[in-house]
mmCIF file of C-alpha atoms in Angstrom:
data_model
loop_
_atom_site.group_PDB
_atom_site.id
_atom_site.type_symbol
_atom_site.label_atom_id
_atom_site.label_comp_id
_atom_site.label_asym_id
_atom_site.label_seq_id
_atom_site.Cartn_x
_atom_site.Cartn_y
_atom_site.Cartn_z
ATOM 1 C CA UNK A 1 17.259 7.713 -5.959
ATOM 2 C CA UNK A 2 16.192 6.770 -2.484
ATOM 3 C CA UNK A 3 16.189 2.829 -1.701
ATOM 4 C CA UNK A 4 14.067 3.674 1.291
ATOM 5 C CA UNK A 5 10.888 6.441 1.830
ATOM 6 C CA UNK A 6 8.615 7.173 4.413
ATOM 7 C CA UNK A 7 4.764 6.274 4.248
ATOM 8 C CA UNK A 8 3.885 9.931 3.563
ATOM 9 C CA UNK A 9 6.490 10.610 0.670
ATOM 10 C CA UNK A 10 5.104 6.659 -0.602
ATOM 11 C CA UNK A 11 1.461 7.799 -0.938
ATOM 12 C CA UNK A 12 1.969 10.849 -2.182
ATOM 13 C CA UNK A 13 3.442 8.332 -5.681
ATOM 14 C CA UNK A 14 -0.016 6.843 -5.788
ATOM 15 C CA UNK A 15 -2.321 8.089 -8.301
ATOM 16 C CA UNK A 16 -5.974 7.613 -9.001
ATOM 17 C CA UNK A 17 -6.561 3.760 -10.681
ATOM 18 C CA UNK A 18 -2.993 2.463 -9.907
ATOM 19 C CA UNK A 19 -2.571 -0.756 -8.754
ATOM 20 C CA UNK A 20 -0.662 -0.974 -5.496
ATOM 21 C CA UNK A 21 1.016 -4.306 -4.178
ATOM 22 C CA UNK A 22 2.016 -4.844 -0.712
ATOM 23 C CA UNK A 23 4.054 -8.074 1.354
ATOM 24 C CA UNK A 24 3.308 -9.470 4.729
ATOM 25 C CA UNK A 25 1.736 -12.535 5.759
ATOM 26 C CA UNK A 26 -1.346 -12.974 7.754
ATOM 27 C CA UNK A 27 -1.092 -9.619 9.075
ATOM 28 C CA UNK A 28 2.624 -9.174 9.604
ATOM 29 C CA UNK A 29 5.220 -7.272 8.072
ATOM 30 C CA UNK A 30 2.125 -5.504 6.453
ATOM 31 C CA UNK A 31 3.039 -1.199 5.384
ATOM 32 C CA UNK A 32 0.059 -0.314 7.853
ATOM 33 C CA UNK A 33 1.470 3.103 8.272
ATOM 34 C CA UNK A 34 1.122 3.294 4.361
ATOM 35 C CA UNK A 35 -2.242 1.969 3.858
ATOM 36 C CA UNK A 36 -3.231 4.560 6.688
ATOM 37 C CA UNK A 37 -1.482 7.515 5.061
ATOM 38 C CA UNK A 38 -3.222 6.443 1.826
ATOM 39 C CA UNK A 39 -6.584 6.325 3.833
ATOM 40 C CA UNK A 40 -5.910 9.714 5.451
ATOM 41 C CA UNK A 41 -5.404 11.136 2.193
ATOM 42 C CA UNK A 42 -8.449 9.619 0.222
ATOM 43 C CA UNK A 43 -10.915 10.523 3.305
ATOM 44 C CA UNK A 44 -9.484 14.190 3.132
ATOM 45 C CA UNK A 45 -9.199 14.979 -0.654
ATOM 46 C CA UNK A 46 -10.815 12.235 -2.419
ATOM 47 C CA UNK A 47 -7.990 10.585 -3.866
ATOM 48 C CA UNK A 48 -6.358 8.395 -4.708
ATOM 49 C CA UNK A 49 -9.761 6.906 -6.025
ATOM 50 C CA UNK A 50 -10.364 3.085 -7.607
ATOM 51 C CA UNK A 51 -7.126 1.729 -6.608
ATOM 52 C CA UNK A 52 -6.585 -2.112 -6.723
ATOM 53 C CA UNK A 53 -5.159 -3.859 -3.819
ATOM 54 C CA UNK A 54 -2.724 -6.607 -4.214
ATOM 55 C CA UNK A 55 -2.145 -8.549 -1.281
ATOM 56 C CA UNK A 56 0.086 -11.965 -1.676
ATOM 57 C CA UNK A 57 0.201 -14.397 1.078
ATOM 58 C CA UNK A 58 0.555 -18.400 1.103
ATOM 59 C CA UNK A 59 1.268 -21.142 3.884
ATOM 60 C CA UNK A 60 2.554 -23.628 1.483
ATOM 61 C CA UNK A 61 5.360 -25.092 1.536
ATOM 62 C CA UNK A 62 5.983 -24.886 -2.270
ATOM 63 C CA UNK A 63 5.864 -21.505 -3.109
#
């Protein structure tokens, strides 16, 4: 198996209700080129539909 895909072979493994989790912090290091392809794809086929977004970023010092 692959350790590393593209954006477009990534959103093609999301499905309709998944949750999908991304990294970054305030804006960087964020998968923008997969949350477009993901866009691209909903806007032209209708799905992936009713996903939930999980986004996890923190400026403390403790986590």
């Amino acid at each position: 198996m692959e350790k590393f895909i593209d954006s477009k072979k990534a959103m093609l493994l999301i499905k309709d209700n998944d949750v999908v989790a991304v990294s970054g912090f305030a804006g960087l290091a964020v998968p923008e080129s997969l949350l477009k392809a993901v866009e691209k794809r909903y806007l032209e086929s209708g799905s992936p539909k009713d996903l939930t977004l999980m986004f996890a970023a923190t400026s403390s010092t403790y986590l």
